[in-house]
């Protein structure tokens, strides 16, 4: 049996930009992506702590060490600069493997740095 479980989570990142005039996605500091075991184009869920919005999109790699966390395209309607978000990715795996799998969870500082 295959189940979907938490793979990675960035808990309480701060939105630094919202760019409505973009194709769509979330641009994220590459350092945060690396720390959370996330890759460019990976499907993610974004949960906005301020307004309760939940959306699915994909990641774009932002400049390493920049602290960037930018909602792009239609996603920009789901948050504002300064909002706190949780970024989540899931993985599908065998039920027995899932029992011992440990997700990567990252708690960035207020500047989105580690």
PDB file of N, CA and C in Angstrom:
ATOM      1  N   UNK A   1       0.832  -1.173   0.000  1.00  0.00           N
ATOM      2  CA  UNK A   1       0.000   0.000   0.000  1.00  0.00           C
ATOM      3  C   UNK A   1       0.879   1.240   0.000  1.00  0.00           C
ATOM      4  N   UNK A   2       0.531   2.235  -0.804  1.00  0.00           N
ATOM      5  CA  UNK A   2       1.221   3.513  -0.872  1.00  0.00           C
ATOM      6  C   UNK A   2       0.398   4.563  -0.122  1.00  0.00           C
ATOM      7  N   UNK A   3       1.077   5.397   0.653  1.00  0.00           N
ATOM      8  CA  UNK A   3       0.392   6.499   1.333  1.00  0.00           C
ATOM      9  C   UNK A   3       1.173   7.782   1.113  1.00  0.00           C
ATOM     10  N   UNK A   4       0.499   8.908   1.293  1.00  0.00           N
ATOM     11  CA  UNK A   4       1.135  10.214   1.144  1.00  0.00           C
ATOM     12  C   UNK A   4       1.411  10.772   2.538  1.00  0.00           C
ATOM     13  N   UNK A   5       2.671  11.158   2.775  1.00  0.00           N
ATOM     14  CA  UNK A   5       3.044  11.689   4.088  1.00  0.00           C
ATOM     15  C   UNK A   5       3.850  12.978   3.930  1.00  0.00           C
ATOM     16  N   UNK A   6       4.006  13.686   5.042  1.00  0.00           N
ATOM     17  CA  UNK A   6       4.805  14.900   5.063  1.00  0.00           C
ATOM     18  C   UNK A   6       6.257  14.578   4.701  1.00  0.00           C
ATOM     19  N   UNK A   7       6.802  15.278   3.708  1.00  0.00           N
ATOM     20  CA  UNK A   7       8.209  15.113   3.312  1.00  0.00           C
ATOM     21  C   UNK A   7       9.052  16.257   3.855  1.00  0.00           C
ATOM     22  N   UNK A   8       8.551  17.494   3.679  1.00  0.00           N
ATOM     23  CA  UNK A   8       9.309  18.685   4.052  1.00  0.00           C
ATOM     24  C   UNK A   8       8.357  19.770   4.529  1.00  0.00           C
ATOM     25  N   UNK A   9       8.848  20.599   5.457  1.00  0.00           N
ATOM     26  CA  UNK A   9       8.037  21.721   5.919  1.00  0.00           C
ATOM     27  C   UNK A   9       8.946  22.866   6.323  1.00  0.00           C
ATOM     28  N   UNK A  10       8.608  24.045   5.833  1.00  0.00           N
ATOM     29  CA  UNK A  10       9.250  25.278   6.298  1.00  0.00           C
ATOM     30  C   UNK A  10       8.184  25.989   7.120  1.00  0.00           C
ATOM     31  N   UNK A  11       8.411  26.057   8.418  1.00  0.00           N
ATOM     32  CA  UNK A  11       7.412  26.546   9.354  1.00  0.00           C
ATOM     33  C   UNK A  11       7.621  28.024   9.661  1.00  0.00           C
ATOM     34  N   UNK A  12       6.676  28.843   9.220  1.00  0.00           N
ATOM     35  CA  UNK A  12       6.631  30.267   9.528  1.00  0.00           C
ATOM     36  C   UNK A  12       7.682  31.091   8.775  1.00  0.00           C
ATOM     37  N   UNK A  13       7.678  30.950   7.453  1.00  0.00           N
ATOM     38  CA  UNK A  13       8.453  31.860   6.602  1.00  0.00           C
ATOM     39  C   UNK A  13       7.627  33.133   6.425  1.00  0.00           C
ATOM     40  N   UNK A  14       8.296  34.225   6.089  1.00  0.00           N
ATOM     41  CA  UNK A  14       7.622  35.510   5.900  1.00  0.00           C
ATOM     42  C   UNK A  14       7.611  35.876   4.422  1.00  0.00           C
ATOM     43  N   UNK A  15       6.444  36.230   3.906  1.00  0.00           N
ATOM     44  CA  UNK A  15       6.354  36.671   2.512  1.00  0.00           C
ATOM     45  C   UNK A  15       7.094  38.003   2.373  1.00  0.00           C
ATOM     46  N   UNK A  16       8.040  38.040   1.438  1.00  0.00           N
ATOM     47  CA  UNK A  16       8.823  39.260   1.211  1.00  0.00           C
ATOM     48  C   UNK A  16       8.370  40.030  -0.020  1.00  0.00           C
ATOM     49  N   UNK A  17       7.675  39.338  -0.934  1.00  0.00           N
ATOM     50  CA  UNK A  17       7.207  39.966  -2.170  1.00  0.00           C
ATOM     51  C   UNK A  17       5.947  39.255  -2.642  1.00  0.00           C
ATOM     52  N   UNK A  18       5.136  39.954  -3.417  1.00  0.00           N
ATOM     53  CA  UNK A  18       3.990  39.366  -4.105  1.00  0.00           C
ATOM     54  C   UNK A  18       3.950  39.987  -5.493  1.00  0.00           C
ATOM     55  N   UNK A  19       4.168  39.159  -6.516  1.00  0.00           N
ATOM     56  CA  UNK A  19       4.296  39.640  -7.889  1.00  0.00           C
ATOM     57  C   UNK A  19       3.170  39.054  -8.735  1.00  0.00           C
ATOM     58  N   UNK A  20       2.074  39.783  -8.853  1.00  0.00           N
ATOM     59  CA  UNK A  20       0.907  39.318  -9.597  1.00  0.00           C
ATOM     60  C   UNK A  20       1.214  39.111 -11.078  1.00  0.00           C
ATOM     61  N   UNK A  21       2.095  39.915 -11.648  1.00  0.00           N
ATOM     62  CA  UNK A  21       2.395  39.849 -13.079  1.00  0.00           C
ATOM     63  C   UNK A  21       3.522  38.868 -13.387  1.00  0.00           C
ATOM     64  N   UNK A  22       3.316  37.616 -12.988  1.00  0.00           N
ATOM     65  CA  UNK A  22       4.289  36.565 -13.220  1.00  0.00           C
ATOM     66  C   UNK A  22       3.516  35.301 -13.554  1.00  0.00           C
ATOM     67  N   UNK A  23       4.161  34.354 -14.183  1.00  0.00           N
ATOM     68  CA  UNK A  23       3.489  33.133 -14.621  1.00  0.00           C
ATOM     69  C   UNK A  23       2.847  32.379 -13.454  1.00  0.00           C
ATOM     70  N   UNK A  24       3.494  32.317 -12.307  1.00  0.00           N
ATOM     71  CA  UNK A  24       2.930  31.637 -11.143  1.00  0.00           C
ATOM     72  C   UNK A  24       3.954  30.793 -10.421  1.00  0.00           C
ATOM     73  N   UNK A  25       3.799  30.647  -9.120  1.00  0.00           N
ATOM     74  CA  UNK A  25       4.674  29.808  -8.301  1.00  0.00           C
ATOM     75  C   UNK A  25       5.082  30.523  -7.021  1.00  0.00           C
ATOM     76  N   UNK A  26       6.065  29.961  -6.339  1.00  0.00           N
ATOM     77  CA  UNK A  26       6.668  30.597  -5.171  1.00  0.00           C
ATOM     78  C   UNK A  26       8.173  30.619  -5.386  1.00  0.00           C
ATOM     79  N   UNK A  27       8.758  31.817  -5.393  1.00  0.00           N
ATOM     80  CA  UNK A  27      10.218  31.935  -5.452  1.00  0.00           C
ATOM     81  C   UNK A  27      10.711  31.909  -4.013  1.00  0.00           C
ATOM     82  N   UNK A  28      11.678  31.025  -3.741  1.00  0.00           N
ATOM     83  CA  UNK A  28      12.145  30.822  -2.372  1.00  0.00           C
ATOM     84  C   UNK A  28      13.665  30.761  -2.330  1.00  0.00           C
ATOM     85  N   UNK A  29      14.232  31.385  -1.318  1.00  0.00           N
ATOM     86  CA  UNK A  29      15.677  31.367  -1.079  1.00  0.00           C
ATOM     87  C   UNK A  29      16.194  29.928  -1.179  1.00  0.00           C
ATOM     88  N   UNK A  30      17.204  29.727  -2.017  1.00  0.00           N
ATOM     89  CA  UNK A  30      17.766  28.397  -2.230  1.00  0.00           C
ATOM     90  C   UNK A  30      18.279  27.773  -0.932  1.00  0.00           C
ATOM     91  N   UNK A  31      18.747  28.576   0.012  1.00  0.00           N
ATOM     92  CA  UNK A  31      19.222  28.037   1.292  1.00  0.00           C
ATOM     93  C   UNK A  31      18.089  27.355   2.054  1.00  0.00           C
ATOM     94  N   UNK A  32      16.901  27.955   2.046  1.00  0.00           N
ATOM     95  CA  UNK A  32      15.742  27.337   2.695  1.00  0.00           C
ATOM     96  C   UNK A  32      15.346  26.052   1.970  1.00  0.00           C
ATOM     97  N   UNK A  33      15.377  26.099   0.649  1.00  0.00           N
ATOM     98  CA  UNK A  33      15.040  24.904  -0.132  1.00  0.00           C
ATOM     99  C   UNK A  33      15.982  23.758   0.214  1.00  0.00           C
ATOM    100  N   UNK A  34      17.276  24.046   0.244  1.00  0.00           N
ATOM    101  CA  UNK A  34      18.268  23.010   0.560  1.00  0.00           C
ATOM    102  C   UNK A  34      18.047  22.452   1.962  1.00  0.00           C
ATOM    103  N   UNK A  35      17.829  23.331   2.927  1.00  0.00           N
ATOM    104  CA  UNK A  35      17.655  22.909   4.311  1.00  0.00           C
ATOM    105  C   UNK A  35      16.429  22.014   4.489  1.00  0.00           C
ATOM    106  N   UNK A  36      15.390  22.270   3.687  1.00  0.00           N
ATOM    107  CA  UNK A  36      14.148  21.505   3.800  1.00  0.00           C
ATOM    108  C   UNK A  36      14.071  20.347   2.804  1.00  0.00           C
ATOM    109  N   UNK A  37      15.156  20.107   2.063  1.00  0.00           N
ATOM    110  CA  UNK A  37      15.188  19.020   1.090  1.00  0.00           C
ATOM    111  C   UNK A  37      14.123  19.210  -0.001  1.00  0.00           C
ATOM    112  N   UNK A  38      14.016  20.439  -0.497  1.00  0.00           N
ATOM    113  CA  UNK A  38      13.087  20.781  -1.568  1.00  0.00           C
ATOM    114  C   UNK A  38      13.864  21.109  -2.833  1.00  0.00           C
ATOM    115  N   UNK A  39      13.270  20.845  -3.990  1.00  0.00           N
ATOM    116  CA  UNK A  39      13.939  21.141  -5.252  1.00  0.00           C
ATOM    117  C   UNK A  39      13.068  22.046  -6.123  1.00  0.00           C
ATOM    118  N   UNK A  40      13.719  22.706  -7.074  1.00  0.00           N
ATOM    119  CA  UNK A  40      13.003  23.575  -8.005  1.00  0.00           C
ATOM    120  C   UNK A  40      11.951  22.770  -8.761  1.00  0.00           C
ATOM    121  N   UNK A  41      10.801  23.365  -8.960  1.00  0.00           N
ATOM    122  CA  UNK A  41       9.651  22.777  -9.653  1.00  0.00           C
ATOM    123  C   UNK A  41       8.880  21.745  -8.829  1.00  0.00           C
ATOM    124  N   UNK A  42       9.299  21.509  -7.591  1.00  0.00           N
ATOM    125  CA  UNK A  42       8.573  20.569  -6.736  1.00  0.00           C
ATOM    126  C   UNK A  42       7.208  21.160  -6.368  1.00  0.00           C
ATOM    127  N   UNK A  43       6.200  20.315  -6.374  1.00  0.00           N
ATOM    128  CA  UNK A  43       4.853  20.732  -5.963  1.00  0.00           C
ATOM    129  C   UNK A  43       4.844  20.982  -4.459  1.00  0.00           C
ATOM    130  N   UNK A  44       4.246  22.108  -4.083  1.00  0.00           N
ATOM    131  CA  UNK A  44       4.161  22.460  -2.667  1.00  0.00           C
ATOM    132  C   UNK A  44       2.759  22.944  -2.331  1.00  0.00           C
ATOM    133  N   UNK A  45       2.478  22.953  -1.048  1.00  0.00           N
ATOM    134  CA  UNK A  45       1.267  23.564  -0.520  1.00  0.00           C
ATOM    135  C   UNK A  45       1.710  24.745   0.335  1.00  0.00           C
ATOM    136  N   UNK A  46       1.016  25.861   0.191  1.00  0.00           N
ATOM    137  CA  UNK A  46       1.313  27.044   1.001  1.00  0.00           C
ATOM    138  C   UNK A  46       0.096  27.317   1.874  1.00  0.00           C
ATOM    139  N   UNK A  47       0.330  27.416   3.175  1.00  0.00           N
ATOM    140  CA  UNK A  47      -0.726  27.714   4.129  1.00  0.00           C
ATOM    141  C   UNK A  47      -0.413  29.082   4.730  1.00  0.00           C
ATOM    142  N   UNK A  48      -1.324  30.028   4.563  1.00  0.00           N
ATOM    143  CA  UNK A  48      -1.110  31.380   5.070  1.00  0.00           C
ATOM    144  C   UNK A  48      -1.684  31.467   6.479  1.00  0.00           C
ATOM    145  N   UNK A  49      -0.812  31.692   7.468  1.00  0.00           N
ATOM    146  CA  UNK A  49      -1.221  31.768   8.869  1.00  0.00           C
ATOM    147  C   UNK A  49      -2.127  32.976   9.105  1.00  0.00           C
ATOM    148  N   UNK A  50      -1.932  34.051   8.361  1.00  0.00           N
ATOM    149  CA  UNK A  50      -2.686  35.290   8.578  1.00  0.00           C
ATOM    150  C   UNK A  50      -4.124  35.230   8.076  1.00  0.00           C
ATOM    151  N   UNK A  51      -4.344  34.557   6.923  1.00  0.00           N
ATOM    152  CA  UNK A  51      -5.697  34.577   6.362  1.00  0.00           C
ATOM    153  C   UNK A  51      -6.317  33.195   6.146  1.00  0.00           C
ATOM    154  N   UNK A  52      -5.590  32.122   6.471  1.00  0.00           N
ATOM    155  CA  UNK A  52      -6.126  30.769   6.354  1.00  0.00           C
ATOM    156  C   UNK A  52      -6.114  30.201   4.950  1.00  0.00           C
ATOM    157  N   UNK A  53      -5.628  30.939   3.975  1.00  0.00           N
ATOM    158  CA  UNK A  53      -5.585  30.485   2.585  1.00  0.00           C
ATOM    159  C   UNK A  53      -4.664  29.272   2.449  1.00  0.00           C
ATOM    160  N   UNK A  54      -5.090  28.315   1.630  1.00  0.00           N
ATOM    161  CA  UNK A  54      -4.275  27.146   1.286  1.00  0.00           C
ATOM    162  C   UNK A  54      -4.244  27.038  -0.229  1.00  0.00           C
ATOM    163  N   UNK A  55      -3.041  27.008  -0.805  1.00  0.00           N
ATOM    164  CA  UNK A  55      -2.920  26.863  -2.259  1.00  0.00           C
ATOM    165  C   UNK A  55      -1.834  25.849  -2.579  1.00  0.00           C
ATOM    166  N   UNK A  56      -1.913  25.298  -3.777  1.00  0.00           N
ATOM    167  CA  UNK A  56      -0.863  24.430  -4.298  1.00  0.00           C
ATOM    168  C   UNK A  56      -0.202  25.138  -5.465  1.00  0.00           C
ATOM    169  N   UNK A  57       1.118  25.029  -5.539  1.00  0.00           N
ATOM    170  CA  UNK A  57       1.883  25.604  -6.635  1.00  0.00           C
ATOM    171  C   UNK A  57       3.205  24.843  -6.707  1.00  0.00           C
ATOM    172  N   UNK A  58       4.213  25.454  -7.283  1.00  0.00           N
ATOM    173  CA  UNK A  58       5.527  24.820  -7.385  1.00  0.00           C
ATOM    174  C   UNK A  58       6.599  25.840  -7.015  1.00  0.00           C
ATOM    175  N   UNK A  59       7.809  25.333  -6.781  1.00  0.00           N
ATOM    176  CA  UNK A  59       8.916  26.177  -6.333  1.00  0.00           C
ATOM    177  C   UNK A  59       9.798  26.658  -7.487  1.00  0.00           C
ATOM    178  N   UNK A  60      10.243  27.895  -7.346  1.00  0.00           N
ATOM    179  CA  UNK A  60      11.308  28.447  -8.180  1.00  0.00           C
ATOM    180  C   UNK A  60      12.446  28.817  -7.242  1.00  0.00           C
ATOM    181  N   UNK A  61      13.659  28.454  -7.642  1.00  0.00           N
ATOM    182  CA  UNK A  61      14.833  28.726  -6.827  1.00  0.00           C
ATOM    183  C   UNK A  61      15.160  30.213  -6.823  1.00  0.00           C
ATOM    184  N   UNK A  62      15.227  30.788  -5.616  1.00  0.00           N
ATOM    185  CA  UNK A  62      15.622  32.179  -5.448  1.00  0.00           C
ATOM    186  C   UNK A  62      17.085  32.271  -5.046  1.00  0.00           C
ATOM    187  N   UNK A  63      17.627  33.465  -5.077  1.00  0.00           N
ATOM    188  CA  UNK A  63      19.036  33.682  -4.750  1.00  0.00           C
ATOM    189  C   UNK A  63      19.353  33.175  -3.345  1.00  0.00           C
ATOM    190  N   UNK A  64      20.427  32.398  -3.268  1.00  0.00           N
ATOM    191  CA  UNK A  64      20.871  31.823  -1.997  1.00  0.00           C
ATOM    192  C   UNK A  64      21.258  32.924  -1.013  1.00  0.00           C
ATOM    193  N   UNK A  65      20.709  32.834   0.206  1.00  0.00           N
ATOM    194  CA  UNK A  65      21.027  33.795   1.250  1.00  0.00           C
ATOM    195  C   UNK A  65      20.267  35.104   1.169  1.00  0.00           C
ATOM    196  N   UNK A  66      19.337  35.204   0.209  1.00  0.00           N
ATOM    197  CA  UNK A  66      18.602  36.453   0.013  1.00  0.00           C
ATOM    198  C   UNK A  66      17.404  36.605   0.942  1.00  0.00           C
ATOM    199  N   UNK A  67      16.885  35.489   1.443  1.00  0.00           N
ATOM    200  CA  UNK A  67      15.688  35.527   2.273  1.00  0.00           C
ATOM    201  C   UNK A  67      14.407  35.689   1.476  1.00  0.00           C
ATOM    202  N   UNK A  68      14.492  35.636   0.138  1.00  0.00           N
ATOM    203  CA  UNK A  68      13.315  35.850  -0.703  1.00  0.00           C
ATOM    204  C   UNK A  68      12.256  34.768  -0.481  1.00  0.00           C
ATOM    205  N   UNK A  69      11.017  35.218  -0.430  1.00  0.00           N
ATOM    206  CA  UNK A  69       9.841  34.351  -0.364  1.00  0.00           C
ATOM    207  C   UNK A  69       8.743  35.119  -1.092  1.00  0.00           C
ATOM    208  N   UNK A  70       8.640  34.884  -2.404  1.00  0.00           N
ATOM    209  CA  UNK A  70       7.786  35.704  -3.263  1.00  0.00           C
ATOM    210  C   UNK A  70       6.656  34.882  -3.877  1.00  0.00           C
ATOM    211  N   UNK A  71       5.421  35.264  -3.562  1.00  0.00           N
ATOM    212  CA  UNK A  71       4.255  34.676  -4.219  1.00  0.00           C
ATOM    213  C   UNK A  71       4.150  35.279  -5.606  1.00  0.00           C
ATOM    214  N   UNK A  72       4.041  34.426  -6.626  1.00  0.00           N
ATOM    215  CA  UNK A  72       4.009  34.876  -8.013  1.00  0.00           C
ATOM    216  C   UNK A  72       2.682  34.542  -8.676  1.00  0.00           C
ATOM    217  N   UNK A  73       2.293  35.362  -9.643  1.00  0.00           N
ATOM    218  CA  UNK A  73       1.087  35.117 -10.427  1.00  0.00           C
ATOM    219  C   UNK A  73      -0.144  35.091  -9.540  1.00  0.00           C
ATOM    220  N   UNK A  74      -1.121  34.237  -9.852  1.00  0.00           N
ATOM    221  CA  UNK A  74      -2.354  34.179  -9.074  1.00  0.00           C
ATOM    222  C   UNK A  74      -2.115  33.914  -7.583  1.00  0.00           C
ATOM    223  N   UNK A  75      -1.024  33.234  -7.249  1.00  0.00           N
ATOM    224  CA  UNK A  75      -0.707  32.976  -5.834  1.00  0.00           C
ATOM    225  C   UNK A  75      -0.547  34.281  -5.056  1.00  0.00           C
ATOM    226  N   UNK A  76      -0.170  35.348  -5.751  1.00  0.00           N
ATOM    227  CA  UNK A  76       0.033  36.638  -5.094  1.00  0.00           C
ATOM    228  C   UNK A  76      -1.259  37.183  -4.485  1.00  0.00           C
ATOM    229  N   UNK A  77      -2.397  36.669  -4.910  1.00  0.00           N
ATOM    230  CA  UNK A  77      -3.686  37.084  -4.342  1.00  0.00           C
ATOM    231  C   UNK A  77      -3.954  36.423  -2.982  1.00  0.00           C
ATOM    232  N   UNK A  78      -3.119  35.456  -2.608  1.00  0.00           N
ATOM    233  CA  UNK A  78      -3.351  34.680  -1.379  1.00  0.00           C
ATOM    234  C   UNK A  78      -2.484  35.107  -0.208  1.00  0.00           C
ATOM    235  N   UNK A  79      -1.746  36.189  -0.365  1.00  0.00           N
ATOM    236  CA  UNK A  79      -0.913  36.654   0.731  1.00  0.00           C
ATOM    237  C   UNK A  79      -0.349  38.025   0.442  1.00  0.00           C
ATOM    238  N   UNK A  80       0.088  38.670   1.502  1.00  0.00           N
ATOM    239  CA  UNK A  80       0.668  40.009   1.385  1.00  0.00           C
ATOM    240  C   UNK A  80       2.041  40.017   2.029  1.00  0.00           C
ATOM    241  N   UNK A  81       2.862  40.963   1.622  1.00  0.00           N
ATOM    242  CA  UNK A  81       4.186  41.115   2.230  1.00  0.00           C
ATOM    243  C   UNK A  81       4.008  41.217   3.742  1.00  0.00           C
ATOM    244  N   UNK A  82       4.791  40.413   4.459  1.00  0.00           N
ATOM    245  CA  UNK A  82       4.730  40.374   5.914  1.00  0.00           C
ATOM    246  C   UNK A  82       3.900  39.225   6.473  1.00  0.00           C
ATOM    247  N   UNK A  83       3.046  38.621   5.633  1.00  0.00           N
ATOM    248  CA  UNK A  83       2.271  37.469   6.096  1.00  0.00           C
ATOM    249  C   UNK A  83       3.197  36.297   6.414  1.00  0.00           C
ATOM    250  N   UNK A  84       2.811  35.518   7.380  1.00  0.00           N
ATOM    251  CA  UNK A  84       3.548  34.320   7.764  1.00  0.00           C
ATOM    252  C   UNK A  84       2.902  33.128   7.057  1.00  0.00           C
ATOM    253  N   UNK A  85       3.745  32.284   6.433  1.00  0.00           N
ATOM    254  CA  UNK A  85       3.235  31.102   5.736  1.00  0.00           C
ATOM    255  C   UNK A  85       3.977  29.846   6.182  1.00  0.00           C
ATOM    256  N   UNK A  86       3.340  28.730   5.918  1.00  0.00           N
ATOM    257  CA  UNK A  86       3.950  27.422   6.106  1.00  0.00           C
ATOM    258  C   UNK A  86       4.013  26.781   4.725  1.00  0.00           C
ATOM    259  N   UNK A  87       5.177  26.273   4.358  1.00  0.00           N
ATOM    260  CA  UNK A  87       5.396  25.656   3.052  1.00  0.00           C
ATOM    261  C   UNK A  87       5.560  24.159   3.278  1.00  0.00           C
ATOM    262  N   UNK A  88       4.742  23.363   2.604  1.00  0.00           N
ATOM    263  CA  UNK A  88       4.691  21.920   2.852  1.00  0.00           C
ATOM    264  C   UNK A  88       4.855  21.159   1.539  1.00  0.00           C
ATOM    265  N   UNK A  89       5.601  20.058   1.603  1.00  0.00           N
ATOM    266  CA  UNK A  89       5.604  19.113   0.481  1.00  0.00           C
ATOM    267  C   UNK A  89       5.354  17.720   1.040  1.00  0.00           C
ATOM    268  N   UNK A  90       4.799  16.881   0.193  1.00  0.00           N
ATOM    269  CA  UNK A  90       4.443  15.520   0.585  1.00  0.00           C
ATOM    270  C   UNK A  90       5.155  14.536  -0.329  1.00  0.00           C
ATOM    271  N   UNK A  91       5.274  13.301   0.119  1.00  0.00           N
ATOM    272  CA  UNK A  91       5.857  12.232  -0.696  1.00  0.00           C
ATOM    273  C   UNK A  91       4.966  11.008  -0.593  1.00  0.00           C
ATOM    274  N   UNK A  92       4.900  10.258  -1.673  1.00  0.00           N
ATOM    275  CA  UNK A  92       4.172   8.997  -1.681  1.00  0.00           C
ATOM    276  C   UNK A  92       5.189   7.882  -1.487  1.00  0.00           C
ATOM    277  N   UNK A  93       4.910   7.030  -0.524  1.00  0.00           N
ATOM    278  CA  UNK A  93       5.831   5.916  -0.267  1.00  0.00           C
ATOM    279  C   UNK A  93       5.090   4.724   0.287  1.00  0.00           C
ATOM    280  N   UNK A  94       5.798   3.630   0.337  1.00  0.00           N
ATOM    281  CA  UNK A  94       5.251   2.397   0.884  1.00  0.00           C
ATOM    282  C   UNK A  94       4.892   2.597   2.359  1.00  0.00           C
ATOM    283  N   UNK A  95       3.810   1.995   2.791  1.00  0.00           N
ATOM    284  CA  UNK A  95       3.317   2.141   4.156  1.00  0.00           C
ATOM    285  C   UNK A  95       4.395   1.809   5.187  1.00  0.00           C
ATOM    286  N   UNK A  96       5.124   0.738   4.995  1.00  0.00           N
ATOM    287  CA  UNK A  96       6.157   0.339   5.965  1.00  0.00           C
ATOM    288  C   UNK A  96       7.312   1.326   5.986  1.00  0.00           C
ATOM    289  N   UNK A  97       7.730   1.813   4.823  1.00  0.00           N
ATOM    290  CA  UNK A  97       8.785   2.824   4.750  1.00  0.00           C
ATOM    291  C   UNK A  97       8.337   4.102   5.453  1.00  0.00           C
ATOM    292  N   UNK A  98       7.078   4.461   5.279  1.00  0.00           N
ATOM    293  CA  UNK A  98       6.538   5.685   5.870  1.00  0.00           C
ATOM    294  C   UNK A  98       6.589   5.660   7.394  1.00  0.00           C
ATOM    295  N   UNK A  99       6.522   4.485   7.976  1.00  0.00           N
ATOM    296  CA  UNK A  99       6.545   4.366   9.442  1.00  0.00           C
ATOM    297  C   UNK A  99       7.848   4.876  10.044  1.00  0.00           C
ATOM    298  N   UNK A 100       8.947   4.794   9.290  1.00  0.00           N
ATOM    299  CA  UNK A 100      10.254   5.203   9.828  1.00  0.00           C
ATOM    300  C   UNK A 100      10.805   6.470   9.177  1.00  0.00           C
ATOM    301  N   UNK A 101      10.108   6.976   8.157  1.00  0.00           N
ATOM    302  CA  UNK A 101      10.569   8.165   7.451  1.00  0.00           C
ATOM    303  C   UNK A 101      10.494   9.383   8.372  1.00  0.00           C
ATOM    304  N   UNK A 102      11.540  10.213   8.337  1.00  0.00           N
ATOM    305  CA  UNK A 102      11.580  11.444   9.130  1.00  0.00           C
ATOM    306  C   UNK A 102      11.577  12.649   8.188  1.00  0.00           C
ATOM    307  N   UNK A 103      10.547  13.469   8.236  1.00  0.00           N
ATOM    308  CA  UNK A 103      10.500  14.641   7.358  1.00  0.00           C
ATOM    309  C   UNK A 103      11.525  15.695   7.772  1.00  0.00           C
ATOM    310  N   UNK A 104      11.902  16.555   6.822  1.00  0.00           N
ATOM    311  CA  UNK A 104      12.777  17.693   7.102  1.00  0.00           C
ATOM    312  C   UNK A 104      11.890  18.871   7.484  1.00  0.00           C
ATOM    313  N   UNK A 105      12.102  19.415   8.664  1.00  0.00           N
ATOM    314  CA  UNK A 105      11.326  20.558   9.126  1.00  0.00           C
ATOM    315  C   UNK A 105      12.297  21.678   9.469  1.00  0.00           C
ATOM    316  N   UNK A 106      12.040  22.855   8.891  1.00  0.00           N
ATOM    317  CA  UNK A 106      12.929  24.004   9.045  1.00  0.00           C
ATOM    318  C   UNK A 106      12.151  25.141   9.696  1.00  0.00           C
ATOM    319  N   UNK A 107      12.796  25.821  10.646  1.00  0.00           N
ATOM    320  CA  UNK A 107      12.215  26.956  11.345  1.00  0.00           C
ATOM    321  C   UNK A 107      13.094  28.192  11.066  1.00  0.00           C
ATOM    322  N   UNK A 108      12.777  28.933   9.991  1.00  0.00           N
ATOM    323  CA  UNK A 108      13.612  30.100   9.667  1.00  0.00           C
ATOM    324  C   UNK A 108      13.423  31.238  10.663  1.00  0.00           C
ATOM    325  N   UNK A 109      14.433  32.096  10.704  1.00  0.00           N
ATOM    326  CA  UNK A 109      14.336  33.328  11.507  1.00  0.00           C
ATOM    327  C   UNK A 109      13.378  34.278  10.792  1.00  0.00           C
ATOM    328  N   UNK A 110      13.036  35.369  11.421  1.00  0.00           N
ATOM    329  CA  UNK A 110      12.064  36.309  10.848  1.00  0.00           C
ATOM    330  C   UNK A 110      12.516  36.862   9.497  1.00  0.00           C
ATOM    331  N   UNK A 111      13.798  36.848   9.213  1.00  0.00           N
ATOM    332  CA  UNK A 111      14.314  37.335   7.936  1.00  0.00           C
ATOM    333  C   UNK A 111      14.402  36.220   6.879  1.00  0.00           C
ATOM    334  N   UNK A 112      13.782  35.076   7.164  1.00  0.00           N
ATOM    335  CA  UNK A 112      13.812  33.894   6.303  1.00  0.00           C
ATOM    336  C   UNK A 112      15.210  33.311   6.152  1.00  0.00           C
ATOM    337  N   UNK A 113      16.083  33.613   7.092  1.00  0.00           N
ATOM    338  CA  UNK A 113      17.427  33.038   7.067  1.00  0.00           C
ATOM    339  C   UNK A 113      17.521  31.949   8.125  1.00  0.00           C
ATOM    340  N   UNK A 114      18.509  31.101   7.960  1.00  0.00           N
ATOM    341  CA  UNK A 114      18.658  29.969   8.888  1.00  0.00           C
ATOM    342  C   UNK A 114      19.498  30.330  10.089  1.00  0.00           C
TER     343      UNK A 114
END
